[in-house]
């Protein structure tokens, strides 16, 4: 099953992607985690993305597309994947469509995590305190949410027009959201069968 998770920062995409990946035996592919790992590793990619992420900007499309293409080519992604953090704009969505077409795949569903900004900000500030994340300051959070609304949120219509969008109420507890996701995924599996 090839899934894409779409929604604002703090909507629980990463948490839910981890659960979906475990239940379906497919990898959770998070560009954010991949970029943070690259920074920690200290290589060329890390040096390129660290200053971009530090101010809350998006990593350039060509760099992100290169990273995702490589990751989807690994053996563990053959049976499917849960993509989290990409695409973040229309150009990336179109690049993803082209890339999937080139490898003979399509998205089975785009799970759209709907969450009010106030809840997202509260969650992100809590995560920053709990995890000591320096990239989740109030100013950076507001900047990232503004970018999300401007560039990423319009992708909901892009995927709705392709009959791939599955809305999810993301303000509930982790278990409530996952229960809604399970129902949605059963419907997606039935549609694909």
PDB file of N, CA and C in Angstrom, residues 33-128:
ATOM      1  N   UNK A  33      12.781  13.441   9.305  1.00  0.00           N
ATOM      2  CA  UNK A  33      13.703  12.558  10.020  1.00  0.00           C
ATOM      3  C   UNK A  33      14.970  12.325   9.200  1.00  0.00           C
ATOM      4  N   UNK A  34      14.813  12.176   7.890  1.00  0.00           N
ATOM      5  CA  UNK A  34      15.975  11.943   7.035  1.00  0.00           C
ATOM      6  C   UNK A  34      16.897  13.165   7.034  1.00  0.00           C
ATOM      7  N   UNK A  35      16.310  14.359   7.000  1.00  0.00           N
ATOM      8  CA  UNK A  35      17.127  15.570   7.026  1.00  0.00           C
ATOM      9  C   UNK A  35      17.819  15.731   8.375  1.00  0.00           C
ATOM     10  N   UNK A  36      17.098  15.477   9.485  1.00  0.00           N
ATOM     11  CA  UNK A  36      17.717  15.593  10.815  1.00  0.00           C
ATOM     12  C   UNK A  36      18.848  14.583  10.972  1.00  0.00           C
ATOM     13  N   UNK A  37      18.654  13.365  10.446  1.00  0.00           N
ATOM     14  CA  UNK A  37      19.711  12.347  10.504  1.00  0.00           C
ATOM     15  C   UNK A  37      20.931  12.790   9.700  1.00  0.00           C
ATOM     16  N   UNK A  38      20.690  13.436   8.562  1.00  0.00           N
ATOM     17  CA  UNK A  38      21.803  13.927   7.737  1.00  0.00           C
ATOM     18  C   UNK A  38      22.581  15.009   8.480  1.00  0.00           C
ATOM     19  N   UNK A  39      21.885  15.878   9.208  1.00  0.00           N
ATOM     20  CA  UNK A  39      22.558  16.920   9.988  1.00  0.00           C
ATOM     21  C   UNK A  39      23.414  16.284  11.071  1.00  0.00           C
ATOM     22  N   UNK A  40      22.851  15.302  11.775  1.00  0.00           N
ATOM     23  CA  UNK A  40      23.580  14.612  12.840  1.00  0.00           C
ATOM     24  C   UNK A  40      24.804  13.898  12.286  1.00  0.00           C
ATOM     25  N   UNK A  41      24.671  13.301  11.100  1.00  0.00           N
ATOM     26  CA  UNK A  41      25.784  12.573  10.484  1.00  0.00           C
ATOM     27  C   UNK A  41      26.903  13.510  10.042  1.00  0.00           C
ATOM     28  N   UNK A  42      26.551  14.776   9.798  1.00  0.00           N
ATOM     29  CA  UNK A  42      27.576  15.765   9.481  1.00  0.00           C
ATOM     30  C   UNK A  42      28.119  15.738   8.068  1.00  0.00           C
ATOM     31  N   UNK A  43      27.458  15.055   7.164  1.00  0.00           N
ATOM     32  CA  UNK A  43      27.937  14.994   5.783  1.00  0.00           C
ATOM     33  C   UNK A  43      27.527  16.213   4.973  1.00  0.00           C
ATOM     34  N   UNK A  44      27.748  16.113   3.664  1.00  0.00           N
ATOM     35  CA  UNK A  44      27.442  17.214   2.745  1.00  0.00           C
ATOM     36  C   UNK A  44      25.956  17.578   2.766  1.00  0.00           C
ATOM     37  N   UNK A  45      25.078  16.570   2.729  1.00  0.00           N
ATOM     38  CA  UNK A  45      23.646  16.841   2.757  1.00  0.00           C
ATOM     39  C   UNK A  45      23.273  17.589   4.033  1.00  0.00           C
ATOM     40  N   UNK A  46      23.796  17.141   5.161  1.00  0.00           N
ATOM     41  CA  UNK A  46      23.518  17.805   6.436  1.00  0.00           C
ATOM     42  C   UNK A  46      23.951  19.256   6.438  1.00  0.00           C
ATOM     43  N   UNK A  47      25.121  19.527   5.900  1.00  0.00           N
ATOM     44  CA  UNK A  47      25.616  20.916   5.839  1.00  0.00           C
ATOM     45  C   UNK A  47      24.746  21.775   4.930  1.00  0.00           C
ATOM     46  N   UNK A  48      24.162  21.164   3.903  1.00  0.00           N
ATOM     47  CA  UNK A  48      23.303  21.919   2.976  1.00  0.00           C
ATOM     48  C   UNK A  48      21.939  22.237   3.586  1.00  0.00           C
ATOM     49  N   UNK A  49      21.373  21.286   4.350  1.00  0.00           N
ATOM     50  CA  UNK A  49      20.009  21.499   4.846  1.00  0.00           C
ATOM     51  C   UNK A  49      19.929  22.164   6.220  1.00  0.00           C
ATOM     52  N   UNK A  50      20.973  22.070   7.035  1.00  0.00           N
ATOM     53  CA  UNK A  50      20.901  22.607   8.402  1.00  0.00           C
ATOM     54  C   UNK A  50      20.520  24.082   8.465  1.00  0.00           C
ATOM     55  N   UNK A  51      21.178  24.975   7.703  1.00  0.00           N
ATOM     56  CA  UNK A  51      20.789  26.389   7.799  1.00  0.00           C
ATOM     57  C   UNK A  51      19.383  26.664   7.265  1.00  0.00           C
ATOM     58  N   UNK A  52      18.931  25.847   6.338  1.00  0.00           N
ATOM     59  CA  UNK A  52      17.583  26.018   5.777  1.00  0.00           C
ATOM     60  C   UNK A  52      16.541  25.676   6.840  1.00  0.00           C
ATOM     61  N   UNK A  53      16.723  24.531   7.503  1.00  0.00           N
ATOM     62  CA  UNK A  53      15.770  24.097   8.519  1.00  0.00           C
ATOM     63  C   UNK A  53      15.810  24.989   9.755  1.00  0.00           C
ATOM     64  N   UNK A  54      16.971  25.523  10.066  1.00  0.00           N
ATOM     65  CA  UNK A  54      17.128  26.348  11.270  1.00  0.00           C
ATOM     66  C   UNK A  54      16.248  27.590  11.248  1.00  0.00           C
ATOM     67  N   UNK A  55      15.920  28.091  10.055  1.00  0.00           N
ATOM     68  CA  UNK A  55      15.073  29.288   9.963  1.00  0.00           C
ATOM     69  C   UNK A  55      13.642  28.952   9.546  1.00  0.00           C
ATOM     70  N   UNK A  56      13.320  27.648   9.486  1.00  0.00           N
ATOM     71  CA  UNK A  56      11.953  27.238   9.199  1.00  0.00           C
ATOM     72  C   UNK A  56      11.576  27.233   7.734  1.00  0.00           C
ATOM     73  N   UNK A  57      12.557  27.285   6.845  1.00  0.00           N
ATOM     74  CA  UNK A  57      12.284  27.254   5.404  1.00  0.00           C
ATOM     75  C   UNK A  57      12.231  25.812   4.911  1.00  0.00           C
ATOM     76  N   UNK A  58      11.756  25.639   3.680  1.00  0.00           N
ATOM     77  CA  UNK A  58      11.703  24.319   3.066  1.00  0.00           C
ATOM     78  C   UNK A  58      12.994  24.028   2.311  1.00  0.00           C
ATOM     79  N   UNK A  59      13.430  22.775   2.389  1.00  0.00           N
ATOM     80  CA  UNK A  59      14.586  22.332   1.622  1.00  0.00           C
ATOM     81  C   UNK A  59      14.212  22.406   0.144  1.00  0.00           C
ATOM     82  N   UNK A  60      15.113  22.867  -0.731  1.00  0.00           N
ATOM     83  CA  UNK A  60      14.786  22.989  -2.158  1.00  0.00           C
ATOM     84  C   UNK A  60      14.250  21.684  -2.753  1.00  0.00           C
ATOM     85  N   UNK A  61      13.300  21.850  -3.670  1.00  0.00           N
ATOM     86  CA  UNK A  61      12.622  20.701  -4.275  1.00  0.00           C
ATOM     87  C   UNK A  61      13.585  19.678  -4.858  1.00  0.00           C
ATOM     88  N   UNK A  62      14.573  20.147  -5.620  1.00  0.00           N
ATOM     89  CA  UNK A  62      15.451  19.194  -6.307  1.00  0.00           C
ATOM     90  C   UNK A  62      16.217  18.322  -5.312  1.00  0.00           C
ATOM     91  N   UNK A  63      16.588  18.878  -4.166  1.00  0.00           N
ATOM     92  CA  UNK A  63      17.299  18.110  -3.144  1.00  0.00           C
ATOM     93  C   UNK A  63      16.358  17.099  -2.488  1.00  0.00           C
ATOM     94  N   UNK A  64      15.140  17.521  -2.208  1.00  0.00           N
ATOM     95  CA  UNK A  64      14.162  16.635  -1.592  1.00  0.00           C
ATOM     96  C   UNK A  64      13.778  15.511  -2.549  1.00  0.00           C
ATOM     97  N   UNK A  65      13.529  15.832  -3.805  1.00  0.00           N
ATOM     98  CA  UNK A  65      13.162  14.820  -4.798  1.00  0.00           C
ATOM     99  C   UNK A  65      14.279  13.782  -4.933  1.00  0.00           C
ATOM    100  N   UNK A  66      15.525  14.248  -4.959  1.00  0.00           N
ATOM    101  CA  UNK A  66      16.680  13.345  -5.061  1.00  0.00           C
ATOM    102  C   UNK A  66      16.701  12.366  -3.878  1.00  0.00           C
ATOM    103  N   UNK A  67      16.473  12.881  -2.681  1.00  0.00           N
ATOM    104  CA  UNK A  67      16.484  12.061  -1.478  1.00  0.00           C
ATOM    105  C   UNK A  67      15.353  11.026  -1.499  1.00  0.00           C
ATOM    106  N   UNK A  68      14.157  11.441  -1.853  1.00  0.00           N
ATOM    107  CA  UNK A  68      13.004  10.535  -1.878  1.00  0.00           C
ATOM    108  C   UNK A  68      13.151   9.477  -2.960  1.00  0.00           C
ATOM    109  N   UNK A  69      13.608   9.865  -4.128  1.00  0.00           N
ATOM    110  CA  UNK A  69      13.797   8.890  -5.215  1.00  0.00           C
ATOM    111  C   UNK A  69      14.730   7.767  -4.764  1.00  0.00           C
ATOM    112  N   UNK A  70      15.817   8.138  -4.125  1.00  0.00           N
ATOM    113  CA  UNK A  70      16.769   7.137  -3.637  1.00  0.00           C
ATOM    114  C   UNK A  70      16.108   6.228  -2.607  1.00  0.00           C
ATOM    115  N   UNK A  71      15.343   6.807  -1.688  1.00  0.00           N
ATOM    116  CA  UNK A  71      14.728   6.019  -0.609  1.00  0.00           C
ATOM    117  C   UNK A  71      13.665   5.058  -1.139  1.00  0.00           C
ATOM    118  N   UNK A  72      12.865   5.484  -2.104  1.00  0.00           N
ATOM    119  CA  UNK A  72      11.825   4.611  -2.642  1.00  0.00           C
ATOM    120  C   UNK A  72      12.409   3.464  -3.458  1.00  0.00           C
ATOM    121  N   UNK A  73      13.661   3.589  -3.858  1.00  0.00           N
ATOM    122  CA  UNK A  73      14.315   2.535  -4.613  1.00  0.00           C
ATOM    123  C   UNK A  73      14.868   1.410  -3.764  1.00  0.00           C
ATOM    124  N   UNK A  74      14.831   1.555  -2.456  1.00  0.00           N
ATOM    125  CA  UNK A  74      15.357   0.499  -1.581  1.00  0.00           C
ATOM    126  C   UNK A  74      14.381  -0.681  -1.505  1.00  0.00           C
ATOM    127  N   UNK A  75      14.919  -1.876  -1.266  1.00  0.00           N
ATOM    128  CA  UNK A  75      14.085  -3.089  -1.266  1.00  0.00           C
ATOM    129  C   UNK A  75      12.907  -3.052  -0.286  1.00  0.00           C
ATOM    130  N   UNK A  76      13.075  -2.436   0.880  1.00  0.00           N
ATOM    131  CA  UNK A  76      11.987  -2.477   1.866  1.00  0.00           C
ATOM    132  C   UNK A  76      10.767  -1.656   1.446  1.00  0.00           C
ATOM    133  N   UNK A  77      10.890  -0.833   0.406  1.00  0.00           N
ATOM    134  CA  UNK A  77       9.760  -0.021  -0.064  1.00  0.00           C
ATOM    135  C   UNK A  77       9.020  -0.673  -1.237  1.00  0.00           C
ATOM    136  N   UNK A  78       9.424  -1.863  -1.618  1.00  0.00           N
ATOM    137  CA  UNK A  78       8.799  -2.528  -2.772  1.00  0.00           C
ATOM    138  C   UNK A  78       7.321  -2.833  -2.547  1.00  0.00           C
ATOM    139  N   UNK A  79       6.962  -3.236  -1.318  1.00  0.00           N
ATOM    140  CA  UNK A  79       5.573  -3.609  -1.019  1.00  0.00           C
ATOM    141  C   UNK A  79       4.704  -2.404  -0.692  1.00  0.00           C
ATOM    142  N   UNK A  80       5.329  -1.256  -0.559  1.00  0.00           N
ATOM    143  CA  UNK A  80       4.587  -0.051  -0.239  1.00  0.00           C
ATOM    144  C   UNK A  80       5.379   0.844   0.681  1.00  0.00           C
ATOM    145  N   UNK A  81       4.763   1.964   1.046  1.00  0.00           N
ATOM    146  CA  UNK A  81       5.439   2.936   1.897  1.00  0.00           C
ATOM    147  C   UNK A  81       4.420   3.892   2.490  1.00  0.00           C
ATOM    148  N   UNK A  82       4.844   4.535   3.565  1.00  0.00           N
ATOM    149  CA  UNK A  82       4.079   5.620   4.173  1.00  0.00           C
ATOM    150  C   UNK A  82       4.980   6.842   4.075  1.00  0.00           C
ATOM    151  N   UNK A  83       4.615   7.762   3.217  1.00  0.00           N
ATOM    152  CA  UNK A  83       5.423   8.950   2.960  1.00  0.00           C
ATOM    153  C   UNK A  83       4.903  10.099   3.806  1.00  0.00           C
ATOM    154  N   UNK A  84       5.800  10.728   4.563  1.00  0.00           N
ATOM    155  CA  UNK A  84       5.451  11.767   5.528  1.00  0.00           C
ATOM    156  C   UNK A  84       6.432  12.925   5.363  1.00  0.00           C
ATOM    157  N   UNK A  85       5.914  14.106   5.036  1.00  0.00           N
ATOM    158  CA  UNK A  85       6.774  15.280   4.902  1.00  0.00           C
ATOM    159  C   UNK A  85       7.079  15.663   3.468  1.00  0.00           C
ATOM    160  N   UNK A  86       6.552  14.927   2.526  1.00  0.00           N
ATOM    161  CA  UNK A  86       6.768  15.180   1.104  1.00  0.00           C
ATOM    162  C   UNK A  86       5.553  14.647   0.359  1.00  0.00           C
ATOM    163  N   UNK A  87       4.987  15.370  -0.564  1.00  0.00           N
ATOM    164  CA  UNK A  87       5.383  16.696  -1.051  1.00  0.00           C
ATOM    165  C   UNK A  87       4.846  17.811  -0.155  1.00  0.00           C
ATOM    166  N   UNK A  88       5.470  18.971  -0.278  1.00  0.00           N
ATOM    167  CA  UNK A  88       5.048  20.145   0.482  1.00  0.00           C
ATOM    168  C   UNK A  88       4.572  21.281  -0.409  1.00  0.00           C
ATOM    169  N   UNK A  89       4.613  21.053  -1.717  1.00  0.00           N
ATOM    170  CA  UNK A  89       4.109  22.075  -2.644  1.00  0.00           C
ATOM    171  C   UNK A  89       3.716  21.381  -3.949  1.00  0.00           C
ATOM    172  N   UNK A  90       3.073  22.138  -4.832  1.00  0.00           N
ATOM    173  CA  UNK A  90       2.570  21.556  -6.076  1.00  0.00           C
ATOM    174  C   UNK A  90       3.690  21.003  -6.947  1.00  0.00           C
ATOM    175  N   UNK A  91       4.813  21.712  -7.036  1.00  0.00           N
ATOM    176  CA  UNK A  91       5.930  21.222  -7.853  1.00  0.00           C
ATOM    177  C   UNK A  91       6.413  19.870  -7.340  1.00  0.00           C
ATOM    178  N   UNK A  92       6.499  19.699  -6.025  1.00  0.00           N
ATOM    179  CA  UNK A  92       6.923  18.418  -5.462  1.00  0.00           C
ATOM    180  C   UNK A  92       5.870  17.338  -5.719  1.00  0.00           C
ATOM    181  N   UNK A  93       4.579  17.698  -5.615  1.00  0.00           N
ATOM    182  CA  UNK A  93       3.515  16.721  -5.885  1.00  0.00           C
ATOM    183  C   UNK A  93       3.610  16.225  -7.327  1.00  0.00           C
ATOM    184  N   UNK A  94       3.853  17.140  -8.242  1.00  0.00           N
ATOM    185  CA  UNK A  94       3.992  16.754  -9.645  1.00  0.00           C
ATOM    186  C   UNK A  94       5.248  15.918  -9.853  1.00  0.00           C
ATOM    187  N   UNK A  95       6.340  16.267  -9.161  1.00  0.00           N
ATOM    188  CA  UNK A  95       7.574  15.481  -9.258  1.00  0.00           C
ATOM    189  C   UNK A  95       7.353  14.077  -8.693  1.00  0.00           C
ATOM    190  N   UNK A  96       6.612  13.982  -7.598  1.00  0.00           N
ATOM    191  CA  UNK A  96       6.303  12.672  -7.021  1.00  0.00           C
ATOM    192  C   UNK A  96       5.475  11.844  -7.997  1.00  0.00           C
ATOM    193  N   UNK A  97       4.460  12.464  -8.610  1.00  0.00           N
ATOM    194  CA  UNK A  97       3.653  11.753  -9.612  1.00  0.00           C
ATOM    195  C   UNK A  97       4.528  11.213 -10.739  1.00  0.00           C
ATOM    196  N   UNK A  98       5.434  12.068 -11.247  1.00  0.00           N
ATOM    197  CA  UNK A  98       6.332  11.630 -12.327  1.00  0.00           C
ATOM    198  C   UNK A  98       7.222  10.477 -11.867  1.00  0.00           C
ATOM    199  N   UNK A  99       7.801  10.619 -10.665  1.00  0.00           N
ATOM    200  CA  UNK A  99       8.693   9.599 -10.140  1.00  0.00           C
ATOM    201  C   UNK A  99       7.955   8.271  -9.968  1.00  0.00           C
ATOM    202  N   UNK A 100       6.760   8.316  -9.386  1.00  0.00           N
ATOM    203  CA  UNK A 100       5.993   7.091  -9.199  1.00  0.00           C
ATOM    204  C   UNK A 100       5.611   6.484 -10.543  1.00  0.00           C
ATOM    205  N   UNK A 101       5.262   7.321 -11.503  1.00  0.00           N
ATOM    206  CA  UNK A 101       4.952   6.826 -12.840  1.00  0.00           C
ATOM    207  C   UNK A 101       6.140   6.119 -13.468  1.00  0.00           C
ATOM    208  N   UNK A 102       7.328   6.669 -13.263  1.00  0.00           N
ATOM    209  CA  UNK A 102       8.544   6.072 -13.824  1.00  0.00           C
ATOM    210  C   UNK A 102       8.841   4.704 -13.235  1.00  0.00           C
ATOM    211  N   UNK A 103       8.447   4.498 -11.979  1.00  0.00           N
ATOM    212  CA  UNK A 103       8.713   3.201 -11.355  1.00  0.00           C
ATOM    213  C   UNK A 103       7.456   2.320 -11.315  1.00  0.00           C
ATOM    214  N   UNK A 104       6.412   2.733 -12.055  1.00  0.00           N
ATOM    215  CA  UNK A 104       5.218   1.926 -12.194  1.00  0.00           C
ATOM    216  C   UNK A 104       4.360   1.826 -10.943  1.00  0.00           C
ATOM    217  N   UNK A 105       4.305   2.896 -10.173  1.00  0.00           N
ATOM    218  CA  UNK A 105       3.512   2.898  -8.944  1.00  0.00           C
ATOM    219  C   UNK A 105       2.581   4.109  -8.925  1.00  0.00           C
ATOM    220  N   UNK A 106       1.610   4.052  -8.007  1.00  0.00           N
ATOM    221  CA  UNK A 106       0.693   5.160  -7.804  1.00  0.00           C
ATOM    222  C   UNK A 106       0.367   5.214  -6.321  1.00  0.00           C
ATOM    223  N   UNK A 107      -0.094   6.350  -5.864  1.00  0.00           N
ATOM    224  CA  UNK A 107      -0.542   6.461  -4.484  1.00  0.00           C
ATOM    225  C   UNK A 107      -1.904   5.792  -4.348  1.00  0.00           C
ATOM    226  N   UNK A 108      -2.057   4.972  -3.325  1.00  0.00           N
ATOM    227  CA  UNK A 108      -3.358   4.361  -3.055  1.00  0.00           C
ATOM    228  C   UNK A 108      -4.259   5.339  -2.314  1.00  0.00           C
ATOM    229  N   UNK A 109      -3.670   6.158  -1.443  1.00  0.00           N
ATOM    230  CA  UNK A 109      -4.461   7.144  -0.699  1.00  0.00           C
ATOM    231  C   UNK A 109      -3.555   8.240  -0.165  1.00  0.00           C
ATOM    232  N   UNK A 110      -4.158   9.421  -0.026  1.00  0.00           N
ATOM    233  CA  UNK A 110      -3.503  10.558   0.625  1.00  0.00           C
ATOM    234  C   UNK A 110      -4.332  10.848   1.870  1.00  0.00           C
ATOM    235  N   UNK A 111      -3.760  10.551   3.034  1.00  0.00           N
ATOM    236  CA  UNK A 111      -4.453  10.755   4.303  1.00  0.00           C
ATOM    237  C   UNK A 111      -4.218  12.192   4.740  1.00  0.00           C
ATOM    238  N   UNK A 112      -5.304  12.978   4.741  1.00  0.00           N
ATOM    239  CA  UNK A 112      -5.233  14.415   5.020  1.00  0.00           C
ATOM    240  C   UNK A 112      -5.591  14.692   6.476  1.00  0.00           C
ATOM    241  N   UNK A 113      -4.589  15.023   7.291  1.00  0.00           N
ATOM    242  CA  UNK A 113      -4.751  15.288   8.715  1.00  0.00           C
ATOM    243  C   UNK A 113      -5.198  16.738   8.901  1.00  0.00           C
ATOM    244  N   UNK A 114      -6.449  16.911   9.277  1.00  0.00           N
ATOM    245  CA  UNK A 114      -7.029  18.242   9.466  1.00  0.00           C
ATOM    246  C   UNK A 114      -6.887  18.640  10.938  1.00  0.00           C
ATOM    247  N   UNK A 115      -6.230  19.785  11.199  1.00  0.00           N
ATOM    248  CA  UNK A 115      -5.957  20.215  12.575  1.00  0.00           C
ATOM    249  C   UNK A 115      -5.922  21.733  12.657  1.00  0.00           C
ATOM    250  N   UNK A 116      -6.637  22.336  13.614  1.00  0.00           N
ATOM    251  CA  UNK A 116      -6.569  23.792  13.781  1.00  0.00           C
ATOM    252  C   UNK A 116      -5.159  24.245  14.201  1.00  0.00           C
ATOM    253  N   UNK A 117      -4.768  25.431  13.755  1.00  0.00           N
ATOM    254  CA  UNK A 117      -3.443  25.964  14.086  1.00  0.00           C
ATOM    255  C   UNK A 117      -3.182  26.024  15.583  1.00  0.00           C
ATOM    256  N   UNK A 118      -4.177  26.440  16.363  1.00  0.00           N
ATOM    257  CA  UNK A 118      -3.971  26.579  17.808  1.00  0.00           C
ATOM    258  C   UNK A 118      -3.557  25.247  18.434  1.00  0.00           C
ATOM    259  N   UNK A 119      -4.171  24.158  17.984  1.00  0.00           N
ATOM    260  CA  UNK A 119      -3.821  22.835  18.504  1.00  0.00           C
ATOM    261  C   UNK A 119      -2.423  22.444  18.022  1.00  0.00           C
ATOM    262  N   UNK A 120      -2.112  22.731  16.757  1.00  0.00           N
ATOM    263  CA  UNK A 120      -0.781  22.416  16.225  1.00  0.00           C
ATOM    264  C   UNK A 120       0.304  23.145  17.010  1.00  0.00           C
ATOM    265  N   UNK A 121       0.101  24.429  17.279  1.00  0.00           N
ATOM    266  CA  UNK A 121       1.104  25.219  18.015  1.00  0.00           C
ATOM    267  C   UNK A 121       1.295  24.657  19.414  1.00  0.00           C
ATOM    268  N   UNK A 122       0.192  24.357  20.092  1.00  0.00           N
ATOM    269  CA  UNK A 122       0.274  23.797  21.451  1.00  0.00           C
ATOM    270  C   UNK A 122       1.055  22.482  21.450  1.00  0.00           C
ATOM    271  N   UNK A 123       0.749  21.609  20.486  1.00  0.00           N
ATOM    272  CA  UNK A 123       1.448  20.317  20.409  1.00  0.00           C
ATOM    273  C   UNK A 123       2.933  20.506  20.117  1.00  0.00           C
ATOM    274  N   UNK A 124       3.253  21.392  19.175  1.00  0.00           N
ATOM    275  CA  UNK A 124       4.656  21.583  18.790  1.00  0.00           C
ATOM    276  C   UNK A 124       5.482  22.190  19.920  1.00  0.00           C
ATOM    277  N   UNK A 125       4.914  23.121  20.660  1.00  0.00           N
ATOM    278  CA  UNK A 125       5.633  23.693  21.800  1.00  0.00           C
ATOM    279  C   UNK A 125       5.855  22.638  22.880  1.00  0.00           C
ATOM    280  N   UNK A 126       4.851  21.780  23.094  1.00  0.00           N
ATOM    281  CA  UNK A 126       5.004  20.688  24.051  1.00  0.00           C
ATOM    282  C   UNK A 126       6.087  19.713  23.618  1.00  0.00           C
ATOM    283  N   UNK A 127       6.113  19.400  22.337  1.00  0.00           N
ATOM    284  CA  UNK A 127       7.141  18.501  21.802  1.00  0.00           C
ATOM    285  C   UNK A 127       8.527  19.119  21.942  1.00  0.00           C
ATOM    286  N   UNK A 128       8.622  20.423  21.692  1.00  0.00           N
ATOM    287  CA  UNK A 128       9.913  21.107  21.806  1.00  0.00           C
ATOM    288  C   UNK A 128      10.441  21.011  23.231  1.00  0.00           C
TER     289      UNK A 128
END
